[in-house]
Amino acid sequence: MAASLVPGIVLAVGGGLAAVRTATGEERVAKFAGRLDRRPVAGDRVGLLLEDGDGGRIDVIEPRATELRRQQRMRSEGERAMKEQVLAANAECVLIVASIADPPLRRGLIDRILVAGWRGGMTPLLAITKRDLADRAGEPPEQVLADYALIGVEGVCVDVRTAAGAQAVHALIAGRTAAVVGHSGVGKSTLVNALTAGGQTTGAVHELSGRGRHTTTTATWIDTPDGGALIDLPGIRSFSLAGIEPADLRHAFADVAEAAEHCRFRDCRHVGEEGCAVADAVDPARLASYRKLLAELEEG
């Protein structure tokens, strides 16, 4: 990084501007240099050229240690196209927030974020909310947690409105930087507020919003009292995978991969072939999710 540049971290992005915090704790609203090869996102480490007043310019985006990516459907000239979108950078873990009911838990959505998180270098964690509504659920939350524990995903089921619930989730992230993602309506905002002692964004983020930049539609960095941080993503309704190959499903579907080792057909794809050992060994919901993702990836 050039000596004239100050290291900083991106807190939020809106339009062509970003809220950036420097290593000394100073916050500025910065524009982007025209030569950047990619758009900055929350969590990016950047080189900032300080300008008069409280302005600045992002001249360098440092290589990312991790990133959470998805495909976003865009409208272009009357046609729909898919564009790759980086949601957050340099998070150590991705906290997937899903409610057990109202809205119902969607294993397929969880599986997609698991795949993207592992592929992007992050540790996936699972927080199932609305424990008080477990009697309305299609399956017990304990079973959901047990199934994901089998593939190495730590998780808790909580009522995030209670102190005990927030503490249980806090113990999962334990001072790390966590990207927080979940379907709209699952209680993610309530959880973020509890984990960040009110979910207060900083001055530069407020200034960005005050300039008419829609920071509510992008990720926002929020500090936690224990020295960690949350990168709070807006509620999502879908999550299309980006940069994923069929082989990348192996980690998120380790149960399928293990059962496949015992399949008597060496060329079996485990998508309904007669006599396939996987169909008998793997939970039907898990297998259906795997097959759906595999089909999407193979279709391109």
PDB file of C-alpha atoms in Angstrom:
ATOM      1  CA  MET A   1       0.000   0.000   0.000  1.00  0.00           C
ATOM      2  CA  ALA A   2       1.331   3.453  -0.918  1.00  0.00           C
ATOM      3  CA  ALA A   3       2.652   5.556   1.963  1.00  0.00           C
ATOM      4  CA  SER A   4       0.083   8.251   1.213  1.00  0.00           C
ATOM      5  CA  LEU A   5      -2.793   5.849   1.863  1.00  0.00           C
ATOM      6  CA  VAL A   6      -4.351   5.179   5.254  1.00  0.00           C
ATOM      7  CA  PRO A   7      -5.591   1.641   6.046  1.00  0.00           C
ATOM      8  CA  GLY A   8      -9.286   1.367   6.782  1.00  0.00           C
ATOM      9  CA  ILE A   9     -12.256  -0.974   6.876  1.00  0.00           C
ATOM     10  CA  VAL A  10     -15.512  -0.535   4.979  1.00  0.00           C
ATOM     11  CA  LEU A  11     -18.546  -0.236   7.266  1.00  0.00           C
ATOM     12  CA  ALA A  12     -21.260   0.136   4.619  1.00  0.00           C
ATOM     13  CA  VAL A  13     -21.711   1.010   0.962  1.00  0.00           C
ATOM     14  CA  GLY A  14     -24.428   3.095  -0.643  1.00  0.00           C
ATOM     15  CA  GLY A  15     -24.435   4.160  -4.273  1.00  0.00           C
ATOM     16  CA  GLY A  16     -20.932   5.252  -5.210  1.00  0.00           C
ATOM     17  CA  LEU A  17     -19.860   6.014  -1.645  1.00  0.00           C
ATOM     18  CA  ALA A  18     -18.665   4.003   1.345  1.00  0.00           C
ATOM     19  CA  ALA A  19     -18.468   4.624   5.080  1.00  0.00           C
ATOM     20  CA  VAL A  20     -14.895   3.789   6.111  1.00  0.00           C
ATOM     21  CA  ARG A  21     -13.189   3.590   9.500  1.00  0.00           C
ATOM     22  CA  THR A  22      -9.443   4.157   9.605  1.00  0.00           C
ATOM     23  CA  ALA A  23      -7.005   2.315  11.853  1.00  0.00           C
ATOM     24  CA  THR A  24      -7.087   5.274  14.265  1.00  0.00           C
ATOM     25  CA  GLY A  25     -10.876   5.065  14.613  1.00  0.00           C
ATOM     26  CA  GLU A  26     -11.654   8.071  12.431  1.00  0.00           C
ATOM     27  CA  GLU A  27     -14.634   7.626  10.123  1.00  0.00           C
ATOM     28  CA  ARG A  28     -15.074   9.121   6.692  1.00  0.00           C
ATOM     29  CA  VAL A  29     -17.456   8.925   3.750  1.00  0.00           C
ATOM     30  CA  ALA A  30     -15.339   7.998   0.747  1.00  0.00           C
ATOM     31  CA  LYS A  31     -15.814   7.797  -2.989  1.00  0.00           C
ATOM     32  CA  PHE A  32     -14.287   5.077  -5.163  1.00  0.00           C
ATOM     33  CA  ALA A  33     -11.235   5.516  -7.362  1.00  0.00           C
ATOM     34  CA  GLY A  34     -12.032   4.822 -10.994  1.00  0.00           C
ATOM     35  CA  ARG A  35      -9.280   2.226 -11.298  1.00  0.00           C
ATOM     36  CA  LEU A  36     -10.723  -0.189  -8.706  1.00  0.00           C
ATOM     37  CA  ASP A  37     -11.205  -3.648 -10.187  1.00  0.00           C
ATOM     38  CA  ARG A  38     -14.175  -4.456  -7.975  1.00  0.00           C
ATOM     39  CA  ARG A  39     -16.784  -2.759  -5.837  1.00  0.00           C
ATOM     40  CA  PRO A  40     -16.015  -2.525  -2.105  1.00  0.00           C
ATOM     41  CA  VAL A  41     -18.352  -4.194   0.379  1.00  0.00           C
ATOM     42  CA  ALA A  42     -18.718  -4.180   4.151  1.00  0.00           C
ATOM     43  CA  GLY A  43     -15.694  -5.817   5.741  1.00  0.00           C
ATOM     44  CA  ASP A  44     -13.238  -4.906   2.995  1.00  0.00           C
ATOM     45  CA  ARG A  45      -9.788  -3.720   4.058  1.00  0.00           C
ATOM     46  CA  VAL A  46      -8.936  -0.704   1.943  1.00  0.00           C
ATOM     47  CA  GLY A  47      -6.304   1.940   1.318  1.00  0.00           C
ATOM     48  CA  LEU A  48      -7.896   5.357   1.809  1.00  0.00           C
ATOM     49  CA  LEU A  49      -6.622   8.660   0.462  1.00  0.00           C
ATOM     50  CA  LEU A  50      -7.694  11.328   2.947  1.00  0.00           C
ATOM     51  CA  GLU A  51      -9.243  14.472   1.504  1.00  0.00           C
ATOM     52  CA  ASP A  52     -10.068  17.850   3.004  1.00  0.00           C
ATOM     53  CA  GLY A  53     -12.808  17.806   5.617  1.00  0.00           C
ATOM     54  CA  ASP A  54     -14.197  14.366   6.365  1.00  0.00           C
ATOM     55  CA  GLY A  55     -13.996  12.974   2.842  1.00  0.00           C
ATOM     56  CA  GLY A  56     -11.745  10.424   1.234  1.00  0.00           C
ATOM     57  CA  ARG A  57     -11.188   8.143  -1.728  1.00  0.00           C
ATOM     58  CA  ILE A  58     -10.742   4.377  -1.738  1.00  0.00           C
ATOM     59  CA  ASP A  59      -7.720   3.747  -3.934  1.00  0.00           C
ATOM     60  CA  VAL A  60      -6.971   0.126  -2.989  1.00  0.00           C
ATOM     61  CA  ILE A  61      -9.024  -2.885  -1.929  1.00  0.00           C
ATOM     62  CA  GLU A  62      -6.816  -5.437  -0.200  1.00  0.00           C
ATOM     63  CA  PRO A  63      -7.123  -9.153  -1.103  1.00  0.00           C
ATOM     64  CA  ARG A  64     -10.024 -10.734   0.760  1.00  0.00           C
ATOM     65  CA  ALA A  65      -9.426 -13.512   3.268  1.00  0.00           C
ATOM     66  CA  THR A  66     -13.050 -14.637   2.931  1.00  0.00           C
ATOM     67  CA  GLU A  67     -16.150 -13.568   1.078  1.00  0.00           C
ATOM     68  CA  LEU A  68     -19.829 -14.474   0.918  1.00  0.00           C
ATOM     69  CA  ARG A  69     -21.136 -14.521  -2.641  1.00  0.00           C
ATOM     70  CA  ARG A  70     -24.400 -15.212  -4.397  1.00  0.00           C
ATOM     71  CA  GLN A  71     -25.970 -14.779  -7.808  1.00  0.00           C
ATOM     72  CA  GLN A  72     -28.422 -11.889  -8.021  1.00  0.00           C
ATOM     73  CA  ARG A  73     -31.141 -11.670 -10.624  1.00  0.00           C
ATOM     74  CA  MET A  74     -30.874  -8.401 -12.541  1.00  0.00           C
ATOM     75  CA  ARG A  75     -33.073  -6.754 -15.143  1.00  0.00           C
ATOM     76  CA  SER A  76     -31.129  -5.662 -18.199  1.00  0.00           C
ATOM     77  CA  GLU A  77     -32.742  -4.254 -21.330  1.00  0.00           C
ATOM     78  CA  GLY A  78     -36.005  -5.965 -20.539  1.00  0.00           C
ATOM     79  CA  GLU A  79     -34.352  -9.331 -19.930  1.00  0.00           C
ATOM     80  CA  ARG A  80     -33.460 -11.048 -16.698  1.00  0.00           C
ATOM     81  CA  ALA A  81     -29.835 -11.937 -16.144  1.00  0.00           C
ATOM     82  CA  MET A  82     -27.799 -13.290 -13.249  1.00  0.00           C
ATOM     83  CA  LYS A  83     -24.946 -11.238 -11.821  1.00  0.00           C
ATOM     84  CA  GLU A  84     -22.482 -12.331  -9.170  1.00  0.00           C
ATOM     85  CA  GLN A  85     -22.714 -10.285  -5.973  1.00  0.00           C
ATOM     86  CA  VAL A  86     -20.288 -10.231  -3.047  1.00  0.00           C
ATOM     87  CA  LEU A  87     -22.344  -9.648   0.096  1.00  0.00           C
ATOM     88  CA  ALA A  88     -19.613  -9.357   2.744  1.00  0.00           C
ATOM     89  CA  ALA A  89     -15.842  -9.662   3.014  1.00  0.00           C
ATOM     90  CA  ASN A  90     -13.341 -10.880   5.618  1.00  0.00           C
ATOM     91  CA  ALA A  91     -15.873 -12.372   8.036  1.00  0.00           C
ATOM     92  CA  GLU A  92     -14.560 -15.324  10.021  1.00  0.00           C
ATOM     93  CA  CYS A  93     -17.960 -16.990  10.196  1.00  0.00           C
ATOM     94  CA  VAL A  94     -21.409 -16.736   8.680  1.00  0.00           C
ATOM     95  CA  LEU A  95     -24.288 -16.861  11.153  1.00  0.00           C
ATOM     96  CA  ILE A  96     -27.360 -18.286   9.446  1.00  0.00           C
ATOM     97  CA  VAL A  97     -30.540 -17.158  11.193  1.00  0.00           C
ATOM     98  CA  ALA A  98     -33.650 -19.261  10.519  1.00  0.00           C
ATOM     99  CA  SER A  99     -36.944 -19.418  12.386  1.00  0.00           C
ATOM    100  CA  ILE A 100     -38.471 -22.760  13.287  1.00  0.00           C
ATOM    101  CA  ALA A 101     -41.905 -21.364  12.377  1.00  0.00           C
ATOM    102  CA  ASP A 102     -43.550 -18.153  11.123  1.00  0.00           C
ATOM    103  CA  PRO A 103     -41.949 -18.164   8.578  1.00  0.00           C
ATOM    104  CA  PRO A 104     -41.297 -21.905   8.398  1.00  0.00           C
ATOM    105  CA  LEU A 105     -37.756 -23.200   8.418  1.00  0.00           C
ATOM    106  CA  ARG A 106     -36.327 -23.680   4.908  1.00  0.00           C
ATOM    107  CA  ARG A 107     -33.586 -26.290   4.875  1.00  0.00           C
ATOM    108  CA  GLY A 108     -32.864 -25.585   1.238  1.00  0.00           C
ATOM    109  CA  LEU A 109     -32.001 -21.964   2.016  1.00  0.00           C
ATOM    110  CA  ILE A 110     -29.803 -23.006   4.943  1.00  0.00           C
ATOM    111  CA  ASP A 111     -27.988 -25.507   2.722  1.00  0.00           C
ATOM    112  CA  ARG A 112     -27.289 -22.879   0.073  1.00  0.00           C
ATOM    113  CA  ILE A 113     -25.743 -20.492   2.575  1.00  0.00           C
ATOM    114  CA  LEU A 114     -23.736 -23.343   4.091  1.00  0.00           C
ATOM    115  CA  VAL A 115     -22.267 -24.143   0.679  1.00  0.00           C
ATOM    116  CA  ALA A 116     -21.492 -20.477  -0.024  1.00  0.00           C
ATOM    117  CA  GLY A 117     -19.990 -19.959   3.428  1.00  0.00           C
ATOM    118  CA  TRP A 118     -17.667 -22.947   3.264  1.00  0.00           C
ATOM    119  CA  ARG A 119     -16.696 -22.136  -0.323  1.00  0.00           C
ATOM    120  CA  GLY A 120     -15.916 -18.566   0.722  1.00  0.00           C
ATOM    121  CA  GLY A 121     -13.662 -19.632   3.601  1.00  0.00           C
ATOM    122  CA  MET A 122     -16.038 -18.951   6.487  1.00  0.00           C
ATOM    123  CA  THR A 123     -17.225 -21.159   9.349  1.00  0.00           C
ATOM    124  CA  PRO A 124     -21.018 -21.590   9.131  1.00  0.00           C
ATOM    125  CA  LEU A 125     -23.061 -21.339  12.344  1.00  0.00           C
ATOM    126  CA  LEU A 126     -26.810 -21.798  12.786  1.00  0.00           C
ATOM    127  CA  ALA A 127     -29.207 -19.889  15.033  1.00  0.00           C
ATOM    128  CA  ILE A 128     -32.780 -21.180  14.966  1.00  0.00           C
ATOM    129  CA  THR A 129     -35.133 -18.542  16.350  1.00  0.00           C
ATOM    130  CA  LYS A 130     -38.699 -18.477  17.677  1.00  0.00           C
ATOM    131  CA  ARG A 131     -38.187 -21.427  19.983  1.00  0.00           C
ATOM    132  CA  ASP A 132     -41.475 -20.504  21.639  1.00  0.00           C
ATOM    133  CA  LEU A 133     -43.244 -21.491  18.388  1.00  0.00           C
ATOM    134  CA  ALA A 134     -41.755 -24.990  18.233  1.00  0.00           C
ATOM    135  CA  ASP A 135     -45.202 -26.560  18.614  1.00  0.00           C
ATOM    136  CA  ARG A 136     -46.142 -25.061  15.225  1.00  0.00           C
ATOM    137  CA  ALA A 137     -43.039 -26.357  13.458  1.00  0.00           C
ATOM    138  CA  GLY A 138     -42.982 -29.039  10.803  1.00  0.00           C
ATOM    139  CA  GLU A 139     -40.102 -30.741  12.620  1.00  0.00           C
ATOM    140  CA  PRO A 140     -38.527 -30.418  16.080  1.00  0.00           C
ATOM    141  CA  PRO A 141     -35.737 -27.819  16.233  1.00  0.00           C
ATOM    142  CA  GLU A 142     -33.585 -30.319  18.125  1.00  0.00           C
ATOM    143  CA  GLN A 143     -33.717 -32.637  15.117  1.00  0.00           C
ATOM    144  CA  VAL A 144     -32.679 -29.843  12.767  1.00  0.00           C
ATOM    145  CA  LEU A 145     -29.704 -28.967  14.969  1.00  0.00           C
ATOM    146  CA  ALA A 146     -28.739 -32.632  15.294  1.00  0.00           C
ATOM    147  CA  ASP A 147     -28.804 -33.121  11.525  1.00  0.00           C
ATOM    148  CA  TYR A 148     -26.526 -30.150  10.917  1.00  0.00           C
ATOM    149  CA  ALA A 149     -24.243 -31.114  13.796  1.00  0.00           C
ATOM    150  CA  LEU A 150     -23.518 -34.324  11.879  1.00  0.00           C
ATOM    151  CA  ILE A 151     -21.806 -32.259   9.176  1.00  0.00           C
ATOM    152  CA  GLY A 152     -19.934 -30.077  11.653  1.00  0.00           C
ATOM    153  CA  VAL A 153     -22.263 -27.084  11.977  1.00  0.00           C
ATOM    154  CA  GLU A 154     -22.646 -25.696  15.486  1.00  0.00           C
ATOM    155  CA  GLY A 155     -26.049 -24.268  16.296  1.00  0.00           C
ATOM    156  CA  VAL A 156     -28.568 -23.225  18.930  1.00  0.00           C
ATOM    157  CA  CYS A 157     -32.328 -22.856  19.107  1.00  0.00           C
ATOM    158  CA  VAL A 158     -33.386 -19.762  21.015  1.00  0.00           C
ATOM    159  CA  ASP A 159     -36.010 -17.171  21.731  1.00  0.00           C
ATOM    160  CA  VAL A 160     -33.969 -14.096  20.801  1.00  0.00           C
ATOM    161  CA  ARG A 161     -36.241 -11.833  22.850  1.00  0.00           C
ATOM    162  CA  THR A 162     -34.732 -13.262  26.024  1.00  0.00           C
ATOM    163  CA  ALA A 163     -31.313 -12.540  27.525  1.00  0.00           C
ATOM    164  CA  ALA A 164     -30.544 -16.255  27.636  1.00  0.00           C
ATOM    165  CA  GLY A 165     -31.276 -16.562  23.930  1.00  0.00           C
ATOM    166  CA  ALA A 166     -28.931 -13.736  22.990  1.00  0.00           C
ATOM    167  CA  GLN A 167     -26.223 -15.139  25.271  1.00  0.00           C
ATOM    168  CA  ALA A 168     -26.447 -18.543  23.599  1.00  0.00           C
ATOM    169  CA  VAL A 169     -25.892 -16.999  20.173  1.00  0.00           C
ATOM    170  CA  HIS A 170     -23.160 -14.735  21.543  1.00  0.00           C
ATOM    171  CA  ALA A 171     -21.307 -17.829  22.746  1.00  0.00           C
ATOM    172  CA  LEU A 172     -21.354 -19.162  19.170  1.00  0.00           C
ATOM    173  CA  ILE A 173     -19.653 -16.165  17.592  1.00  0.00           C
ATOM    174  CA  ALA A 174     -17.401 -15.415  20.608  1.00  0.00           C
ATOM    175  CA  GLY A 175     -15.838 -12.110  19.617  1.00  0.00           C
ATOM    176  CA  ARG A 176     -15.347 -12.965  15.960  1.00  0.00           C
ATOM    177  CA  THR A 177     -16.481 -11.067  12.890  1.00  0.00           C
ATOM    178  CA  ALA A 178     -19.674 -12.743  11.701  1.00  0.00           C
ATOM    179  CA  ALA A 179     -21.725 -12.111   8.584  1.00  0.00           C
ATOM    180  CA  VAL A 180     -25.373 -12.441   9.662  1.00  0.00           C
ATOM    181  CA  VAL A 181     -27.834 -13.627   7.033  1.00  0.00           C
ATOM    182  CA  GLY A 182     -31.400 -14.886   7.144  1.00  0.00           C
ATOM    183  CA  HIS A 183     -34.794 -14.866   5.494  1.00  0.00           C
ATOM    184  CA  SER A 184     -36.979 -11.824   6.060  1.00  0.00           C
ATOM    185  CA  GLY A 185     -39.098 -12.104   9.200  1.00  0.00           C
ATOM    186  CA  VAL A 186     -36.999 -14.619  11.150  1.00  0.00           C
ATOM    187  CA  GLY A 187     -36.079 -12.199  13.950  1.00  0.00           C
ATOM    188  CA  LYS A 188     -32.616 -11.339  12.670  1.00  0.00           C
ATOM    189  CA  SER A 189     -32.898  -7.639  13.496  1.00  0.00           C
ATOM    190  CA  THR A 190     -33.976  -8.427  17.060  1.00  0.00           C
ATOM    191  CA  LEU A 191     -31.004 -10.745  17.411  1.00  0.00           C
ATOM    192  CA  VAL A 192     -28.543  -8.202  15.995  1.00  0.00           C
ATOM    193  CA  ASN A 193     -29.835  -5.543  18.381  1.00  0.00           C
ATOM    194  CA  ALA A 194     -29.348  -7.897  21.319  1.00  0.00           C
ATOM    195  CA  LEU A 195     -25.841  -8.922  20.265  1.00  0.00           C
ATOM    196  CA  THR A 196     -24.658  -5.361  19.667  1.00  0.00           C
ATOM    197  CA  ALA A 197     -26.233  -3.693  22.713  1.00  0.00           C
ATOM    198  CA  GLY A 198     -28.733  -1.821  20.590  1.00  0.00           C
ATOM    199  CA  GLY A 199     -27.374  -2.358  17.111  1.00  0.00           C
ATOM    200  CA  GLN A 200     -26.027   1.163  16.822  1.00  0.00           C
ATOM    201  CA  THR A 201     -24.463   2.044  13.508  1.00  0.00           C
ATOM    202  CA  THR A 202     -21.758   4.680  13.429  1.00  0.00           C
ATOM    203  CA  GLY A 203     -21.598   8.309  12.371  1.00  0.00           C
ATOM    204  CA  ALA A 204     -20.242   7.696   8.885  1.00  0.00           C
ATOM    205  CA  VAL A 205     -22.984   5.163   8.170  1.00  0.00           C
ATOM    206  CA  HIS A 206     -25.627   7.647   9.327  1.00  0.00           C
ATOM    207  CA  GLU A 207     -24.036  10.313   7.141  1.00  0.00           C
ATOM    208  CA  LEU A 208     -24.130   7.948   4.190  1.00  0.00           C
ATOM    209  CA  SER A 209     -27.834   7.362   4.796  1.00  0.00           C
ATOM    210  CA  GLY A 210     -28.383  11.088   5.201  1.00  0.00           C
ATOM    211  CA  ARG A 211     -27.063  11.641   1.693  1.00  0.00           C
ATOM    212  CA  GLY A 212     -29.834   9.460   0.330  1.00  0.00           C
ATOM    213  CA  ARG A 213     -27.712   6.342  -0.054  1.00  0.00           C
ATOM    214  CA  HIS A 214     -29.766   3.211   0.562  1.00  0.00           C
ATOM    215  CA  THR A 215     -27.565   1.468   3.110  1.00  0.00           C
ATOM    216  CA  THR A 216     -30.528  -0.649   4.239  1.00  0.00           C
ATOM    217  CA  THR A 217     -30.169  -2.654   1.028  1.00  0.00           C
ATOM    218  CA  THR A 218     -26.524  -3.558   1.630  1.00  0.00           C
ATOM    219  CA  ALA A 219     -24.513  -5.087   4.440  1.00  0.00           C
ATOM    220  CA  THR A 220     -23.595  -2.931   7.446  1.00  0.00           C
ATOM    221  CA  TRP A 221     -20.712  -3.403   9.898  1.00  0.00           C
ATOM    222  CA  ILE A 222     -21.766  -3.125  13.566  1.00  0.00           C
ATOM    223  CA  ASP A 223     -19.333  -3.509  16.469  1.00  0.00           C
ATOM    224  CA  THR A 224     -20.105  -5.879  19.333  1.00  0.00           C
ATOM    225  CA  PRO A 225     -19.206  -5.062  22.958  1.00  0.00           C
ATOM    226  CA  ASP A 226     -16.683  -7.917  23.181  1.00  0.00           C
ATOM    227  CA  GLY A 227     -14.476  -6.559  20.407  1.00  0.00           C
ATOM    228  CA  GLY A 228     -16.023  -8.557  17.586  1.00  0.00           C
ATOM    229  CA  ALA A 229     -18.348  -7.338  14.867  1.00  0.00           C
ATOM    230  CA  LEU A 230     -21.424  -8.291  12.898  1.00  0.00           C
ATOM    231  CA  ILE A 231     -21.797  -7.661   9.194  1.00  0.00           C
ATOM    232  CA  ASP A 232     -25.566  -7.382   9.111  1.00  0.00           C
ATOM    233  CA  LEU A 233     -27.067  -8.302   5.749  1.00  0.00           C
ATOM    234  CA  PRO A 234     -30.588  -7.266   4.731  1.00  0.00           C
ATOM    235  CA  GLY A 235     -33.222 -10.001   4.923  1.00  0.00           C
ATOM    236  CA  ILE A 236     -33.177 -12.291   1.909  1.00  0.00           C
ATOM    237  CA  ARG A 237     -35.867 -14.295   0.140  1.00  0.00           C
ATOM    238  CA  SER A 238     -33.633 -16.421  -2.049  1.00  0.00           C
ATOM    239  CA  PHE A 239     -29.969 -17.342  -2.356  1.00  0.00           C
ATOM    240  CA  SER A 240     -28.605 -18.466  -5.714  1.00  0.00           C
ATOM    241  CA  LEU A 241     -25.103 -19.903  -5.548  1.00  0.00           C
ATOM    242  CA  ALA A 242     -22.192 -18.180  -7.293  1.00  0.00           C
ATOM    243  CA  GLY A 243     -18.864 -19.681  -8.314  1.00  0.00           C
ATOM    244  CA  ILE A 244     -19.852 -23.140  -7.074  1.00  0.00           C
ATOM    245  CA  GLU A 245     -19.005 -26.448  -8.746  1.00  0.00           C
ATOM    246  CA  PRO A 246     -20.823 -29.747  -8.015  1.00  0.00           C
ATOM    247  CA  ALA A 247     -17.748 -30.922  -6.070  1.00  0.00           C
ATOM    248  CA  ASP A 248     -18.207 -27.976  -3.694  1.00  0.00           C
ATOM    249  CA  LEU A 249     -21.406 -29.582  -2.373  1.00  0.00           C
ATOM    250  CA  ARG A 250     -19.412 -32.337  -0.696  1.00  0.00           C
ATOM    251  CA  HIS A 251     -18.682 -30.375   2.502  1.00  0.00           C
ATOM    252  CA  ALA A 252     -22.261 -29.213   3.078  1.00  0.00           C
ATOM    253  CA  PHE A 253     -23.602 -32.667   2.220  1.00  0.00           C
ATOM    254  CA  ALA A 254     -21.012 -34.827   3.957  1.00  0.00           C
ATOM    255  CA  ASP A 255     -23.772 -37.293   4.860  1.00  0.00           C
ATOM    256  CA  VAL A 256     -24.564 -37.768   1.171  1.00  0.00           C
ATOM    257  CA  ALA A 257     -20.869 -38.124   0.330  1.00  0.00           C
ATOM    258  CA  GLU A 258     -20.356 -40.734   3.051  1.00  0.00           C
ATOM    259  CA  ALA A 259     -23.371 -42.769   1.970  1.00  0.00           C
ATOM    260  CA  ALA A 260     -22.172 -42.568  -1.627  1.00  0.00           C
ATOM    261  CA  GLU A 261     -19.008 -44.439  -0.649  1.00  0.00           C
ATOM    262  CA  HIS A 262     -21.187 -47.506  -0.105  1.00  0.00           C
ATOM    263  CA  CYS A 263     -23.210 -47.203  -3.293  1.00  0.00           C
ATOM    264  CA  ARG A 264     -22.692 -50.272  -5.491  1.00  0.00           C
ATOM    265  CA  PHE A 265     -22.884 -48.221  -8.682  1.00  0.00           C
ATOM    266  CA  ARG A 266     -19.561 -46.480  -9.345  1.00  0.00           C
ATOM    267  CA  ASP A 267     -21.100 -44.018 -11.818  1.00  0.00           C
ATOM    268  CA  CYS A 268     -24.231 -43.348  -9.740  1.00  0.00           C
ATOM    269  CA  ARG A 269     -25.231 -39.676  -9.421  1.00  0.00           C
ATOM    270  CA  HIS A 270     -27.586 -40.382  -6.493  1.00  0.00           C
ATOM    271  CA  VAL A 271     -30.526 -38.630  -8.099  1.00  0.00           C
ATOM    272  CA  GLY A 272     -33.056 -41.459  -7.976  1.00  0.00           C
ATOM    273  CA  GLU A 273     -31.336 -44.375  -9.696  1.00  0.00           C
ATOM    274  CA  GLU A 274     -32.872 -47.727  -8.766  1.00  0.00           C
ATOM    275  CA  GLY A 275     -30.834 -49.505  -6.099  1.00  0.00           C
ATOM    276  CA  CYS A 276     -28.882 -46.402  -5.057  1.00  0.00           C
ATOM    277  CA  ALA A 277     -27.631 -46.810  -1.474  1.00  0.00           C
ATOM    278  CA  VAL A 278     -27.832 -43.078  -0.757  1.00  0.00           C
ATOM    279  CA  ALA A 279     -31.622 -42.993  -0.942  1.00  0.00           C
ATOM    280  CA  ASP A 280     -31.890 -45.431   1.964  1.00  0.00           C
ATOM    281  CA  ALA A 281     -29.156 -43.860   4.104  1.00  0.00           C
ATOM    282  CA  VAL A 282     -29.850 -40.110   3.922  1.00  0.00           C
ATOM    283  CA  ASP A 283     -32.751 -38.090   5.321  1.00  0.00           C
ATOM    284  CA  PRO A 284     -35.229 -37.468   2.457  1.00  0.00           C
ATOM    285  CA  ALA A 285     -35.292 -33.696   3.025  1.00  0.00           C
ATOM    286  CA  ARG A 286     -31.501 -33.516   2.941  1.00  0.00           C
ATOM    287  CA  LEU A 287     -31.329 -35.649  -0.178  1.00  0.00           C
ATOM    288  CA  ALA A 288     -33.982 -33.549  -1.923  1.00  0.00           C
ATOM    289  CA  SER A 289     -32.015 -30.390  -1.155  1.00  0.00           C
ATOM    290  CA  TYR A 290     -28.821 -31.966  -2.503  1.00  0.00           C
ATOM    291  CA  ARG A 291     -30.515 -33.122  -5.691  1.00  0.00           C
ATOM    292  CA  LYS A 292     -32.058 -29.709  -6.310  1.00  0.00           C
ATOM    293  CA  LEU A 293     -28.750 -27.899  -5.883  1.00  0.00           C
ATOM    294  CA  LEU A 294     -26.905 -30.433  -8.039  1.00  0.00           C
ATOM    295  CA  ALA A 295     -29.454 -30.044 -10.828  1.00  0.00           C
ATOM    296  CA  GLU A 296     -29.153 -26.251 -10.729  1.00  0.00           C
ATOM    297  CA  LEU A 297     -25.362 -26.376 -10.883  1.00  0.00           C
ATOM    298  CA  GLU A 298     -25.344 -28.864 -13.752  1.00  0.00           C
ATOM    299  CA  GLU A 299     -27.806 -26.739 -15.707  1.00  0.00           C
ATOM    300  CA  GLY A 300     -25.406 -23.828 -15.290  1.00  0.00           C
TER     301      GLY A 300
END
